Amino acid sequence: MIKVLFVCLGNICRSPMAKYIFKDLIEKNDLENQIIVDSAATSNEEVGNGIYQHAASKLREKGIKFDNHKARQITAQDYEKYDYILAMEDRNISNILRIVKQDSENKIHRILDYSNSPRDISDPWYTGNFETAYNDISEGAMAFLEYLIAEDKIRKSR
Ligand code: 4NP
């Protein structure tokens, strides 16, 4: 089982969007029995809160299912539990490292580092641009899934 943790600053916009977008991709490719997905924050600012309403509306508009998310902060134990810790932007990586202390197993990357144009995903909490966040996250999720398949970490049955 491959375990993936998506991480952003607040865990109410980008990382829950990434979780549900990636889950949707996994379900469409019949890979639910090979991958598990969760999301977390680097800050404790929004802990306990649900997905932000504009992020939820964007997922609804795009036909992506989501359930009752509650924001949580990443812990040092998450580093042991997950195989891939995928950040939205560079700043998340420095903040993750402050909590997990090290990345000896090279698990921490930006989601768009798997794409053809590695870059940060801007925070829609500040930009207000949830369409761009959705498109960037979808691009990263697709690229990451292709990476897992190309590296033989998971196998597509059809
Ligand atoms: P996110 O956006 O990191 O994409 O969930 C944010 C949401 C809330 C805050 C920061 C970023 N905040 O500081 O409250």
PDB file of C-alpha atoms and ligand atoms in Angstrom:
ATOM      1  CA  MET A   1       0.000   0.000   0.000  1.00  0.00           C
ATOM      2  CA  ILE A   2       1.364   3.426  -0.971  1.00  0.00           C
ATOM      3  CA  LYS A   3       0.545   6.128   1.574  1.00  0.00           C
ATOM      4  CA  VAL A   4       0.419   9.749   0.475  1.00  0.00           C
ATOM      5  CA  LEU A   5       0.033  12.833   2.663  1.00  0.00           C
ATOM      6  CA  PHE A   6      -0.731  16.175   1.004  1.00  0.00           C
ATOM      7  CA  VAL A   7       0.366  19.178   3.031  1.00  0.00           C
ATOM      8  CA  CYS A   8      -0.302  22.928   2.882  1.00  0.00           C
ATOM      9  CA  LEU A   9      -0.288  25.792   5.356  1.00  0.00           C
ATOM     10  CA  GLY A  10      -3.841  25.695   6.714  1.00  0.00           C
ATOM     11  CA  ASN A  11      -5.226  22.301   5.558  1.00  0.00           C
ATOM     12  CA  ILE A  12      -8.501  23.927   4.561  1.00  0.00           C
ATOM     13  CA  CYS A  13      -7.839  24.826   0.885  1.00  0.00           C
ATOM     14  CA  ARG A  14      -5.069  23.245  -1.188  1.00  0.00           C
ATOM     15  CA  SER A  15      -4.175  20.025   0.637  1.00  0.00           C
ATOM     16  CA  PRO A  16      -7.788  18.848   1.087  1.00  0.00           C
ATOM     17  CA  MET A  17      -8.429  19.738  -2.579  1.00  0.00           C
ATOM     18  CA  ALA A  18      -5.343  17.660  -3.480  1.00  0.00           C
ATOM     19  CA  LYS A  19      -6.567  14.751  -1.360  1.00  0.00           C
ATOM     20  CA  TYR A  20      -9.997  14.640  -2.994  1.00  0.00           C
ATOM     21  CA  ILE A  21      -8.720  15.302  -6.532  1.00  0.00           C
ATOM     22  CA  PHE A  22      -6.133  12.530  -6.155  1.00  0.00           C
ATOM     23  CA  LYS A  23      -8.724  10.171  -4.606  1.00  0.00           C
ATOM     24  CA  ASP A  24     -10.995  10.802  -7.583  1.00  0.00           C
ATOM     25  CA  LEU A  25      -8.142   9.952  -9.986  1.00  0.00           C
ATOM     26  CA  ILE A  26      -7.352   6.802  -8.024  1.00  0.00           C
ATOM     27  CA  GLU A  27     -10.976   5.671  -8.097  1.00  0.00           C
ATOM     28  CA  LYS A  28     -11.279   6.357 -11.825  1.00  0.00           C
ATOM     29  CA  ASN A  29      -8.174   4.203 -12.378  1.00  0.00           C
ATOM     30  CA  ASP A  30      -9.360   1.402 -10.072  1.00  0.00           C
ATOM     31  CA  LEU A  31      -6.392   1.815  -7.723  1.00  0.00           C
ATOM     32  CA  GLU A  32      -8.194   2.211  -4.371  1.00  0.00           C
ATOM     33  CA  ASN A  33      -6.687  -1.010  -3.067  1.00  0.00           C
ATOM     34  CA  GLN A  34      -3.129   0.231  -3.656  1.00  0.00           C
ATOM     35  CA  ILE A  35      -3.058   3.805  -2.370  1.00  0.00           C
ATOM     36  CA  ILE A  36      -4.281   5.659   0.693  1.00  0.00           C
ATOM     37  CA  VAL A  37      -4.421   9.426   0.914  1.00  0.00           C
ATOM     38  CA  ASP A  38      -4.715  12.021   3.653  1.00  0.00           C
ATOM     39  CA  SER A  39      -3.907  15.708   4.154  1.00  0.00           C
ATOM     40  CA  ALA A  40      -2.483  17.917   6.896  1.00  0.00           C
ATOM     41  CA  ALA A  41      -1.398  21.468   7.738  1.00  0.00           C
ATOM     42  CA  THR A  42       1.944  22.888   8.750  1.00  0.00           C
ATOM     43  CA  SER A  43       0.253  25.482  10.993  1.00  0.00           C
ATOM     44  CA  ASN A  44      -2.190  24.928  13.818  1.00  0.00           C
ATOM     45  CA  GLU A  45      -4.225  27.978  12.782  1.00  0.00           C
ATOM     46  CA  GLU A  46      -7.213  26.135  11.296  1.00  0.00           C
ATOM     47  CA  VAL A  47      -7.067  22.842  13.250  1.00  0.00           C
ATOM     48  CA  GLY A  48     -10.544  21.296  13.567  1.00  0.00           C
ATOM     49  CA  ASN A  49     -12.030  23.414  10.791  1.00  0.00           C
ATOM     50  CA  GLY A  50     -13.701  22.056   7.676  1.00  0.00           C
ATOM     51  CA  ILE A  51     -12.719  22.614   4.076  1.00  0.00           C
ATOM     52  CA  TYR A  52     -12.993  26.330   3.176  1.00  0.00           C
ATOM     53  CA  GLN A  53     -16.271  27.094   1.414  1.00  0.00           C
ATOM     54  CA  HIS A  54     -14.663  28.366  -1.820  1.00  0.00           C
ATOM     55  CA  ALA A  55     -12.496  25.239  -2.050  1.00  0.00           C
ATOM     56  CA  ALA A  56     -15.592  23.104  -1.453  1.00  0.00           C
ATOM     57  CA  SER A  57     -17.551  24.996  -4.157  1.00  0.00           C
ATOM     58  CA  LYS A  58     -14.736  24.477  -6.634  1.00  0.00           C
ATOM     59  CA  LEU A  59     -14.687  20.722  -5.962  1.00  0.00           C
ATOM     60  CA  ARG A  60     -18.487  20.604  -6.301  1.00  0.00           C
ATOM     61  CA  GLU A  61     -18.307  22.537  -9.585  1.00  0.00           C
ATOM     62  CA  LYS A  62     -15.762  20.028 -10.935  1.00  0.00           C
ATOM     63  CA  GLY A  63     -17.705  16.972  -9.770  1.00  0.00           C
ATOM     64  CA  ILE A  64     -15.114  15.876  -7.197  1.00  0.00           C
ATOM     65  CA  LYS A  65     -16.584  14.131  -4.139  1.00  0.00           C
ATOM     66  CA  PHE A  66     -15.475  15.109  -0.644  1.00  0.00           C
ATOM     67  CA  ASP A  67     -16.534  14.225   2.893  1.00  0.00           C
ATOM     68  CA  ASN A  68     -16.409  15.906   6.275  1.00  0.00           C
ATOM     69  CA  HIS A  69     -12.830  17.038   6.460  1.00  0.00           C
ATOM     70  CA  LYS A  70     -11.332  18.340   9.715  1.00  0.00           C
ATOM     71  CA  ALA A  71      -8.040  20.208   9.481  1.00  0.00           C
ATOM     72  CA  ARG A  72      -5.142  18.730  11.439  1.00  0.00           C
ATOM     73  CA  GLN A  73      -1.476  19.590  11.846  1.00  0.00           C
ATOM     74  CA  ILE A  74       1.244  17.240  10.568  1.00  0.00           C
ATOM     75  CA  THR A  75       3.138  15.325  13.288  1.00  0.00           C
ATOM     76  CA  ALA A  76       6.581  13.726  13.445  1.00  0.00           C
ATOM     77  CA  GLN A  77       4.808  10.319  13.397  1.00  0.00           C
ATOM     78  CA  ASP A  78       3.335  11.155   9.991  1.00  0.00           C
ATOM     79  CA  TYR A  79       6.867  11.037   8.590  1.00  0.00           C
ATOM     80  CA  GLU A  80       7.125   7.360   9.542  1.00  0.00           C
ATOM     81  CA  LYS A  81       3.591   6.515   8.437  1.00  0.00           C
ATOM     82  CA  TYR A  82       3.566   8.044   4.930  1.00  0.00           C
ATOM     83  CA  ASP A  83       5.677   7.155   1.890  1.00  0.00           C
ATOM     84  CA  TYR A  84       5.193  10.497   0.136  1.00  0.00           C
ATOM     85  CA  ILE A  85       4.683  13.855   1.813  1.00  0.00           C
ATOM     86  CA  LEU A  86       3.626  16.235  -0.924  1.00  0.00           C
ATOM     87  CA  ALA A  87       3.748  19.960  -0.249  1.00  0.00           C
ATOM     88  CA  MET A  88       2.063  22.686  -2.252  1.00  0.00           C
ATOM     89  CA  GLU A  89       4.971  25.145  -2.100  1.00  0.00           C
ATOM     90  CA  ASP A  90       8.576  25.520  -0.938  1.00  0.00           C
ATOM     91  CA  ARG A  91       7.549  27.329   2.214  1.00  0.00           C
ATOM     92  CA  ASN A  92       5.505  24.271   3.271  1.00  0.00           C
ATOM     93  CA  ILE A  93       8.658  22.143   3.002  1.00  0.00           C
ATOM     94  CA  SER A  94      10.641  24.322   5.420  1.00  0.00           C
ATOM     95  CA  ASN A  95       7.680  24.260   7.815  1.00  0.00           C
ATOM     96  CA  ILE A  96       7.269  20.468   7.522  1.00  0.00           C
ATOM     97  CA  LEU A  97      10.984  20.024   8.272  1.00  0.00           C
ATOM     98  CA  ARG A  98      10.600  22.127  11.401  1.00  0.00           C
ATOM     99  CA  ILE A  99       8.103  19.531  12.672  1.00  0.00           C
ATOM    100  CA  VAL A 100       9.483  16.226  11.353  1.00  0.00           C
ATOM    101  CA  LYS A 101      13.143  17.380  11.811  1.00  0.00           C
ATOM    102  CA  GLN A 102      14.692  15.470   8.887  1.00  0.00           C
ATOM    103  CA  ASP A 103      13.971  13.890   5.526  1.00  0.00           C
ATOM    104  CA  SER A 104      16.438  11.011   5.557  1.00  0.00           C
ATOM    105  CA  GLU A 105      14.179   8.925   3.321  1.00  0.00           C
ATOM    106  CA  ASN A 106      13.594  11.684   0.747  1.00  0.00           C
ATOM    107  CA  LYS A 107       9.824  11.574   1.177  1.00  0.00           C
ATOM    108  CA  ILE A 108       9.127  15.302   1.032  1.00  0.00           C
ATOM    109  CA  HIS A 109       8.535  16.964  -2.355  1.00  0.00           C
ATOM    110  CA  ARG A 110       6.359  19.618  -3.944  1.00  0.00           C
ATOM    111  CA  ILE A 111       3.445  18.075  -5.820  1.00  0.00           C
ATOM    112  CA  LEU A 112       4.346  20.011  -8.996  1.00  0.00           C
ATOM    113  CA  ASP A 113       7.921  18.708  -8.857  1.00  0.00           C
ATOM    114  CA  TYR A 114       6.450  15.646 -10.606  1.00  0.00           C
ATOM    115  CA  SER A 115       5.140  17.778 -13.480  1.00  0.00           C
ATOM    116  CA  ASN A 116       6.921  19.116 -16.554  1.00  0.00           C
ATOM    117  CA  SER A 117       6.994  22.555 -14.992  1.00  0.00           C
ATOM    118  CA  PRO A 118       8.026  22.296 -11.339  1.00  0.00           C
ATOM    119  CA  ARG A 119       6.635  25.216  -9.351  1.00  0.00           C
ATOM    120  CA  ASP A 120       4.724  26.306  -6.256  1.00  0.00           C
ATOM    121  CA  ILE A 121       0.936  26.253  -6.037  1.00  0.00           C
ATOM    122  CA  SER A 122      -0.124  29.747  -4.945  1.00  0.00           C
ATOM    123  CA  ASP A 123      -2.324  29.920  -1.886  1.00  0.00           C
ATOM    124  CA  PRO A 124      -5.922  30.645  -2.984  1.00  0.00           C
ATOM    125  CA  TRP A 125      -6.649  31.737   0.603  1.00  0.00           C
ATOM    126  CA  TYR A 126      -4.635  34.844  -0.317  1.00  0.00           C
ATOM    127  CA  THR A 127      -5.019  35.004  -4.126  1.00  0.00           C
ATOM    128  CA  GLY A 128      -8.749  34.170  -4.185  1.00  0.00           C
ATOM    129  CA  ASN A 129      -8.040  32.140  -7.330  1.00  0.00           C
ATOM    130  CA  PHE A 130      -9.497  28.699  -6.689  1.00  0.00           C
ATOM    131  CA  GLU A 131      -9.689  27.832 -10.403  1.00  0.00           C
ATOM    132  CA  THR A 132      -5.895  28.198 -10.768  1.00  0.00           C
ATOM    133  CA  ALA A 133      -5.357  26.199  -7.571  1.00  0.00           C
ATOM    134  CA  TYR A 134      -7.690  23.474  -8.865  1.00  0.00           C
ATOM    135  CA  ASN A 135      -5.934  23.317 -12.248  1.00  0.00           C
ATOM    136  CA  ASP A 136      -2.432  23.321 -10.734  1.00  0.00           C
ATOM    137  CA  ILE A 137      -3.350  20.635  -8.198  1.00  0.00           C
ATOM    138  CA  SER A 138      -4.953  18.484 -10.911  1.00  0.00           C
ATOM    139  CA  GLU A 139      -1.808  18.801 -13.028  1.00  0.00           C
ATOM    140  CA  GLY A 140       0.339  17.744 -10.058  1.00  0.00           C
ATOM    141  CA  ALA A 141      -1.961  14.874  -9.071  1.00  0.00           C
ATOM    142  CA  MET A 142      -1.956  13.496 -12.616  1.00  0.00           C
ATOM    143  CA  ALA A 143       1.839  13.847 -12.918  1.00  0.00           C
ATOM    144  CA  PHE A 144       2.365  12.141  -9.543  1.00  0.00           C
ATOM    145  CA  LEU A 145       0.085   9.238 -10.513  1.00  0.00           C
ATOM    146  CA  GLU A 146       1.992   8.842 -13.793  1.00  0.00           C
ATOM    147  CA  TYR A 147       5.245   8.833 -11.809  1.00  0.00           C
ATOM    148  CA  LEU A 148       3.974   6.059  -9.498  1.00  0.00           C
ATOM    149  CA  ILE A 149       2.945   3.969 -12.501  1.00  0.00           C
ATOM    150  CA  ALA A 150       6.177   4.635 -14.443  1.00  0.00           C
ATOM    151  CA  GLU A 151       8.268   3.713 -11.382  1.00  0.00           C
ATOM    152  CA  ASP A 152       6.235   0.524 -10.910  1.00  0.00           C
ATOM    153  CA  LYS A 153       5.158   1.578  -7.416  1.00  0.00           C
ATOM    154  CA  ILE A 154       1.581   0.730  -8.379  1.00  0.00           C
ATOM    155  CA  ARG A 155       0.108  -1.373 -11.150  1.00  0.00           C
ATOM    156  CA  LYS A 156      -2.824  -0.481 -13.324  1.00  0.00           C
ATOM    157  CA  SER A 157      -5.089  -3.445 -13.918  1.00  0.00           C
ATOM    158  CA  ARG A 158      -6.833  -1.881 -16.897  1.00  0.00           C
TER     159      ARG A 158
HETATM  160  P1  4NP B   1      -4.258  26.473   2.576  1.00  0.00           P
HETATM  161  O1  4NP B   1      -4.751  27.990   2.715  1.00  0.00           O
HETATM  162  O2  4NP B   1      -2.846  26.438   3.112  1.00  0.00           O
HETATM  163  O3  4NP B   1      -4.296  26.191   1.114  1.00  0.00           O
HETATM  164  O4  4NP B   1      -5.228  25.640   3.387  1.00  0.00           O
HETATM  165  C1  4NP B   1      -4.738  28.670   3.946  1.00  0.00           C
HETATM  166  C2  4NP B   1      -5.876  28.712   4.719  1.00  0.00           C
HETATM  167  C3  4NP B   1      -5.871  29.372   5.931  1.00  0.00           C
HETATM  168  C4  4NP B   1      -4.730  30.023   6.358  1.00  0.00           C
HETATM  169  C5  4NP B   1      -3.594  29.969   5.583  1.00  0.00           C
HETATM  170  C6  4NP B   1      -3.597  29.300   4.380  1.00  0.00           C
HETATM  171  N1  4NP B   1      -4.725  30.727   7.571  1.00  0.00           N
HETATM  172  O5  4NP B   1      -3.667  31.248   7.943  1.00  0.00           O
HETATM  173  O6  4NP B   1      -5.740  30.792   8.254  1.00  0.00           O
END
